Amino acid sequence: MHDSLLSFCQWLEQLSWVTAIANSPTMSPAVAVAHFFSFFLLVGTIAVIDLRLLGLAGRRQTLTQLAEQLFPWTWTGLGIAVLSGFFMFAPEAASFFYNAFFWVKLLVILPGVVFALIVQRNLRRWEELPAMPFLAKLAAFISLALWIGVLLAALEVANY
C-alpha cells in the first residue's frame, strides 16, 4: 500500500494540469488564498456553533437559527477547502506523502467533520431540552480541540 500510494503521488505530480498549476505565477497563489479563506470559513463557523453549545457565544439567537445561518457556510467552506487543498497537494504530492503533519491534519479533519455532522443532526433536539446536555457540551469541546489540532498541524505542514 505504501509503495502504491507513493507511486500515485509521483504520477499525480507529472500530470500536465498539475504542472501548469505549479508553474503558474497566479494560479498557485490563488489556490492557496482560496484554501486559507475557505478553511477559516469552515473552522470559524464550526467554532461559533461550538461556542454557542458551550453557552459562550451567540445567545441572542436560538441554536437552530444560528445553525441555519452558519451550516451552509460550513459545508461550502469544507467543499472549497477540500478542492483547493487537493490543488495545493497535487504539485508536491510526493513531498506531502513524507510530511507527518500533513497526515495528522487529514486524520484530525475527519473526526472534526463527523462531530460537526453530529451537532447539526442533534441540535434541534438539544435546544428543546431545559438545559444543554453534557454530551452536547462535550461534543462541542472535543470539536473545538480537534479543529485547533487541525490548525496547528496545518501550520507545521509548511515547516516540515
XYZ file of N, CA and C in Angstrom:
480
model
N 0.831 -1.203 0.000
C 0.000 0.000 0.000
C 0.868 1.256 0.000
N 1.912 1.238 0.838
C 2.819 2.378 0.952
C 3.409 2.738 -0.408
N 3.948 1.720 -1.110
C 4.567 1.966 -2.411
C 3.544 2.400 -3.451
N 2.349 1.825 -3.397
C 1.298 2.201 -4.348
C 0.876 3.650 -4.161
N 0.742 4.058 -2.911
C 0.344 5.438 -2.629
C 1.434 6.411 -3.051
N 2.686 6.066 -2.785
C 3.796 6.916 -3.211
C 3.860 6.992 -4.735
N 3.659 5.879 -5.409
C 3.642 5.870 -6.882
C 2.523 6.748 -7.417
N 1.360 6.677 -6.783
C 0.248 7.541 -7.184
C 0.628 9.008 -7.025
N 1.259 9.350 -5.904
C 1.666 10.741 -5.657
C 2.652 11.215 -6.718
N 3.602 10.369 -7.064
C 4.583 10.729 -8.087
C 3.923 10.872 -9.454
N 2.993 10.005 -9.775
C 2.250 10.093 -11.031
C 1.434 11.381 -11.076
N 0.776 11.696 -9.972
C -0.063 12.891 -9.901
C 0.746 14.147 -10.187
N 1.936 14.222 -9.638
C 2.793 15.399 -9.844
C 3.131 15.630 -11.312
N 3.127 14.574 -12.106
C 3.547 14.668 -13.508
C 2.421 15.037 -14.474
N 1.190 15.068 -14.011
C 0.074 15.400 -14.898
C 0.220 16.830 -15.408
N -0.166 17.048 -16.657
C 0.049 18.361 -17.279
C -0.696 19.481 -16.554
N -1.925 19.234 -16.130
C -2.665 20.297 -15.446
C -2.072 20.596 -14.070
N -1.445 19.598 -13.455
C -0.802 19.806 -12.156
C 0.454 20.653 -12.332
N 1.259 20.340 -13.338
C 2.460 21.153 -13.576
C 2.084 22.561 -14.014
N 0.962 22.705 -14.716
C 0.503 24.049 -15.101
C 0.158 24.879 -13.868
N -0.503 24.274 -12.898
C -0.815 24.982 -11.644
C 0.473 25.342 -10.916
N 1.381 24.383 -10.824
C 2.631 24.599 -10.089
C 3.475 25.698 -10.716
N 3.460 25.805 -12.029
C 4.305 26.777 -12.728
C 3.628 28.113 -12.983
N 2.375 28.221 -12.645
C 1.643 29.467 -12.881
C 1.959 30.489 -11.791
N 2.327 31.711 -12.197
C 2.608 32.737 -11.185
C 1.348 33.237 -10.475
N 0.178 32.981 -11.048
C -1.066 33.453 -10.427
C -1.925 32.320 -9.866
N -1.912 31.180 -10.523
C -2.804 30.092 -10.119
C -2.437 29.524 -8.751
N -1.169 29.263 -8.545
C -0.737 28.673 -7.278
C -1.074 29.571 -6.083
N -0.769 30.877 -6.137
C -1.161 31.746 -5.017
C -2.678 31.865 -4.868
N -3.407 31.871 -5.980
C -4.871 31.977 -5.911
C -5.465 30.745 -5.230
N -4.927 29.585 -5.542
C -5.394 28.349 -4.908
C -5.097 28.389 -3.410
N -3.911 28.874 -3.044
C -3.547 28.964 -1.624
C -4.477 29.917 -0.883
N -4.772 31.061 -1.479
C -5.684 32.028 -0.844
C -7.071 31.414 -0.685
N -7.556 30.734 -1.722
C -8.867 30.076 -1.637
C -8.866 29.032 -0.524
N -7.773 28.300 -0.399
C -7.690 27.264 0.638
C -7.720 27.885 2.032
N -6.931 28.913 2.246
C -6.872 29.535 3.568
C -8.207 30.159 3.948
N -8.803 30.916 3.034
C -10.075 31.565 3.360
C -11.194 30.550 3.573
N -11.252 29.526 2.741
C -12.311 28.522 2.910
C -12.103 27.727 4.195
N -10.868 27.486 4.538
C -10.577 26.769 5.781
C -10.974 27.607 6.992
N -10.687 28.905 6.939
C -11.098 29.791 8.032
C -12.621 29.882 8.110
N -13.289 29.870 6.963
C -14.749 29.866 6.942
C -15.279 28.590 7.598
N -14.716 27.471 7.234
C -15.108 26.183 7.808
C -14.916 26.169 9.320
N -13.718 26.466 9.760
C -13.400 26.388 11.188
C -14.118 27.480 11.970
N -14.212 28.665 11.403
C -14.879 29.771 12.099
C -16.345 29.503 12.361
N -17.049 28.983 11.370
C -18.478 28.720 11.563
C -18.699 27.576 12.548
N -17.854 26.561 12.476
C -17.967 25.462 13.441
C -17.669 25.967 14.846
N -16.657 26.810 14.977
C -16.289 27.339 16.299
C -17.425 28.150 16.910
N -18.113 28.959 16.104
C -19.231 29.754 16.627
C -20.328 28.836 17.161
N -20.651 27.794 16.422
C -21.694 26.866 16.876
C -21.234 26.111 18.121
N -19.979 25.687 18.135
C -19.457 25.003 19.326
C -19.493 25.925 20.543
N -19.091 27.171 20.362
C -19.122 28.125 21.477
C -20.553 28.385 21.932
N -21.493 28.365 20.998
C -22.914 28.524 21.354
C -23.386 27.330 22.175
N -22.980 26.138 21.792
C -23.335 24.942 22.565
C -22.774 25.006 23.982
N -21.615 25.612 24.119
C -20.992 25.761 25.437
C -21.553 26.949 26.212
N -22.451 27.721 25.571
C -23.058 28.875 26.230
C -22.162 30.095 26.266
N -21.163 30.147 25.398
C -20.195 31.238 25.421
C -20.362 32.253 24.294
N -21.261 32.002 23.346
C -21.421 32.925 22.215
C -22.810 32.776 21.612
N -23.226 33.802 20.887
C -24.445 33.744 20.091
C -25.722 33.509 20.850
N -25.822 34.029 22.041
C -27.004 33.743 22.866
C -28.239 34.539 22.460
N -28.074 35.535 21.605
C -29.238 36.325 21.170
C -30.115 35.565 20.183
N -29.564 34.528 19.587
C -30.313 33.706 18.640
C -30.457 32.300 19.211
N -31.487 31.623 18.745
C -31.598 30.220 19.130
C -30.490 29.444 18.419
N -30.185 28.306 18.951
C -29.171 27.450 18.342
C -29.586 27.065 16.922
N -30.863 26.787 16.746
C -31.371 26.423 15.426
C -31.203 27.566 14.438
N -31.537 28.787 14.845
C -31.369 29.940 13.952
C -29.907 30.125 13.566
N -29.047 30.036 14.548
C -27.617 30.196 14.300
C -27.115 29.114 13.344
N -27.527 27.888 13.591
C -27.097 26.772 12.746
C -27.614 26.917 11.318
N -28.861 27.361 11.162
C -29.415 27.543 9.815
C -28.648 28.603 9.036
N -28.127 29.597 9.741
C -27.340 30.638 9.082
C -25.915 30.175 8.780
N -25.332 29.394 9.680
C -23.909 29.086 9.562
C -23.582 27.779 8.849
N -24.390 26.739 9.026
C -24.012 25.454 8.443
C -23.894 25.474 6.918
N -24.726 26.215 6.176
C -24.467 26.275 4.730
C -23.064 26.814 4.412
N -22.605 27.784 5.198
C -21.256 28.327 5.018
C -20.206 27.304 5.442
N -20.511 26.541 6.467
C -19.589 25.498 6.922
C -19.313 24.511 5.797
N -20.378 24.003 5.187
C -20.213 22.977 4.154
C -19.655 23.562 2.871
N -19.961 24.823 2.580
C -19.339 25.497 1.435
C -17.838 25.620 1.677
N -17.474 26.048 2.880
C -16.061 26.154 3.232
C -15.351 24.820 3.123
N -15.996 23.758 3.594
C -15.391 22.428 3.513
C -15.167 22.023 2.057
N -16.175 22.220 1.226
C -16.045 21.843 -0.184
C -14.914 22.577 -0.882
N -14.844 23.882 -0.679
C -13.785 24.675 -1.312
C -12.422 24.307 -0.719
N -12.366 24.069 0.589
C -11.096 23.701 1.232
C -10.580 22.360 0.709
N -11.470 21.402 0.525
C -11.052 20.096 0.004
C -10.546 20.243 -1.432
N -11.288 20.957 -2.252
C -10.901 21.135 -3.650
C -9.590 21.909 -3.770
N -9.505 23.038 -3.092
C -8.277 23.840 -3.167
C -7.114 23.107 -2.497
N -7.406 22.364 -1.438
C -6.360 21.574 -0.789
C -5.788 20.525 -1.726
N -6.651 19.902 -2.513
C -6.166 18.933 -3.493
C -5.275 19.617 -4.525
N -5.675 20.808 -4.966
C -4.865 21.544 -5.944
C -3.541 22.026 -5.345
N -3.496 22.228 -4.042
C -2.228 22.563 -3.387
C -1.369 21.306 -3.198
N -2.018 20.194 -2.927
C -1.337 18.925 -2.693
C -0.707 18.366 -3.969
N -1.455 18.389 -5.059
C -1.064 17.688 -6.283
C 0.338 18.044 -6.794
N 0.722 19.316 -6.878
C 2.058 19.623 -7.409
C 3.215 19.134 -6.534
N 2.961 18.883 -5.267
C 4.013 18.433 -4.349
C 3.581 17.165 -3.607
N 2.836 16.321 -4.290
C 2.235 15.151 -3.648
C 3.271 14.242 -2.993
N 4.385 13.995 -3.654
C 5.398 13.101 -3.077
C 6.014 13.709 -1.820
N 6.204 15.014 -1.805
C 6.728 15.676 -0.598
C 5.723 15.584 0.540
N 4.450 15.828 0.228
C 3.411 15.725 1.252
C 3.298 14.299 1.783
N 3.568 13.328 0.920
C 3.500 11.926 1.326
C 4.403 11.657 2.531
N 5.548 12.331 2.577
C 6.509 12.135 3.669
C 6.329 13.120 4.821
N 5.353 13.995 4.733
C 5.138 15.029 5.750
C 4.164 14.511 6.814
N 4.677 14.199 7.988
C 3.846 13.636 9.064
C 2.728 14.585 9.474
N 2.998 15.884 9.478
C 1.977 16.848 9.883
C 0.818 16.901 8.887
N 1.111 16.666 7.613
C 0.057 16.607 6.605
C -0.910 15.469 6.924
N -0.364 14.307 7.288
C -1.213 13.157 7.607
C -1.988 13.378 8.897
N -1.344 14.016 9.869
C -2.050 14.349 11.117
C -3.221 15.272 10.802
N -2.970 16.284 9.981
C -4.038 17.228 9.606
C -5.216 16.476 8.985
N -4.932 15.621 8.016
C -6.013 14.880 7.358
C -6.755 13.971 8.329
N -6.011 13.303 9.195
C -6.640 12.368 10.130
C -7.465 13.067 11.205
N -7.139 14.303 11.529
C -7.903 15.032 12.541
C -9.099 15.752 11.911
N -9.007 16.086 10.630
C -10.146 16.706 9.939
C -11.349 15.762 9.938
N -11.105 14.499 9.696
C -12.210 13.537 9.590
C -13.098 13.514 10.829
N -12.570 13.313 12.041
C -13.466 13.361 13.207
C -14.043 14.754 13.443
N -13.329 15.801 13.036
C -13.881 17.154 13.163
C -15.147 17.316 12.338
N -15.121 16.796 11.126
C -16.305 16.848 10.257
C -17.412 15.966 10.827
N -17.050 14.800 11.342
C -18.047 13.902 11.945
C -18.736 14.586 13.122
N -17.966 15.257 13.978
C -18.566 15.969 15.110
C -19.497 17.075 14.621
N -19.124 17.789 13.562
C -19.999 18.834 13.018
C -21.310 18.228 12.518
N -21.231 17.078 11.872
C -22.447 16.404 11.403
C -23.316 15.947 12.572
N -22.686 15.440 13.624
C -23.434 15.018 14.817
C -24.155 16.207 15.433
N -23.455 17.317 15.551
C -24.065 18.530 16.116
C -25.225 18.979 15.244
N -25.011 19.049 13.935
C -26.074 19.506 13.041
C -27.298 18.592 13.140
N -27.067 17.316 13.261
C -28.174 16.359 13.322
C -28.960 16.451 14.629
N -28.308 16.802 15.732
C -28.937 16.741 17.052
C -29.317 18.083 17.657
N -28.918 19.179 17.066
C -29.083 20.463 17.750
C -30.532 20.852 18.006
N -31.440 20.520 17.126
C -32.856 20.853 17.372
C -33.371 20.141 18.628
N -33.004 18.886 18.758
C -33.421 18.109 19.925
C -32.783 18.669 21.194
N -31.511 19.011 21.119
C -30.822 19.556 22.287
C -31.433 20.880 22.727
N -31.827 21.677 21.751
C -32.369 23.001 22.065
C -33.718 22.911 22.783
N -34.455 21.854 22.546
C -35.762 21.691 23.185
C -35.661 21.284 24.650
N -34.514 20.852 25.077
C -34.321 20.422 26.466
C -34.164 21.642 27.374
N -34.475 21.499 28.658
C -34.377 22.640 29.579
C -32.949 23.174 29.728
N -31.969 22.296 29.589
C -30.563 22.717 29.666
C -29.779 21.944 28.608
N -28.706 22.550 28.143
C -27.877 21.882 27.140
C -27.272 20.626 27.775
N -27.462 19.461 27.147
C -26.948 18.215 27.717
C -25.416 18.213 27.808
N -24.926 17.494 28.790
C -23.484 17.375 28.983
C -22.807 16.844 27.721
N -23.413 15.837 27.076
C -22.805 15.255 25.879
C -22.722 16.260 24.737
N -23.681 17.173 24.641
C -23.620 18.220 23.617
C -22.442 19.148 23.890
N -22.282 19.508 25.152
C -21.156 20.376 25.524
C -19.824 19.652 25.323
N -19.799 18.379 25.652
C -18.585 17.595 25.448
C -18.245 17.510 23.958
N -19.262 17.285 23.131
C -19.045 17.238 21.681
C -18.489 18.567 21.180
N -19.030 19.673 21.682
C -18.548 20.998 21.279
C -17.098 21.200 21.701
N -16.773 20.797 22.916
C -15.407 20.945 23.418
C -14.430 20.101 22.598
N -14.804 18.853 22.340
C -13.944 17.971 21.542
C -13.795 18.527 20.130
N -14.886 19.013 19.559
C -14.841 19.605 18.229
C -13.856 20.773 18.179
N -13.950 21.675 19.156
C -13.011 22.804 19.201
C -11.573 22.310 19.306
N -11.340 21.318 20.152
C -9.987 20.777 20.309
C -9.483 20.162 18.999
N -10.359 19.445 18.302
C -9.964 18.845 17.026
C -9.579 19.909 16.007
N -10.401 20.963 15.890
C -10.114 21.993 14.891
C -8.881 22.810 15.254
N -8.631 22.992 16.533
C -7.373 23.635 16.940
C -6.204 22.733 16.542
N -6.373 21.433 16.726
C -5.348 20.485 16.298
C -5.103 20.532 14.800
N -6.170 20.648 14.024
C -6.033 20.756 12.570
C -5.251 22.018 12.212
N -5.614 23.130 12.839
C -4.920 24.392 12.555
C -3.438 24.309 12.923
N -3.129 23.722 14.067
C -1.726 23.595 14.478
C -0.953 22.678 13.530
N -1.565 21.581 13.129
C -0.911 20.683 12.169
C -0.704 21.388 10.834
N -1.701 22.166 10.401
C -1.591 22.891 9.132
C -0.427 23.881 9.161
N -0.239 24.529 10.291
C 0.890 25.458 10.411
C 2.222 24.732 10.271
N 2.286 23.526 10.787
C 3.537 22.769 10.745
C 3.781 22.081 9.405
N 2.733 21.899 8.607
C 2.910 21.272 7.294
C 3.948 22.053 6.491
N 3.845 23.370 6.507
C 4.764 24.210 5.734
C 6.181 24.199 6.302
N 6.318 23.924 7.589
C 7.636 23.958 8.229
C 8.346 22.613 8.238
N 7.697 21.579 7.758
C 8.253 20.224 7.845
C 9.406 20.054 6.879
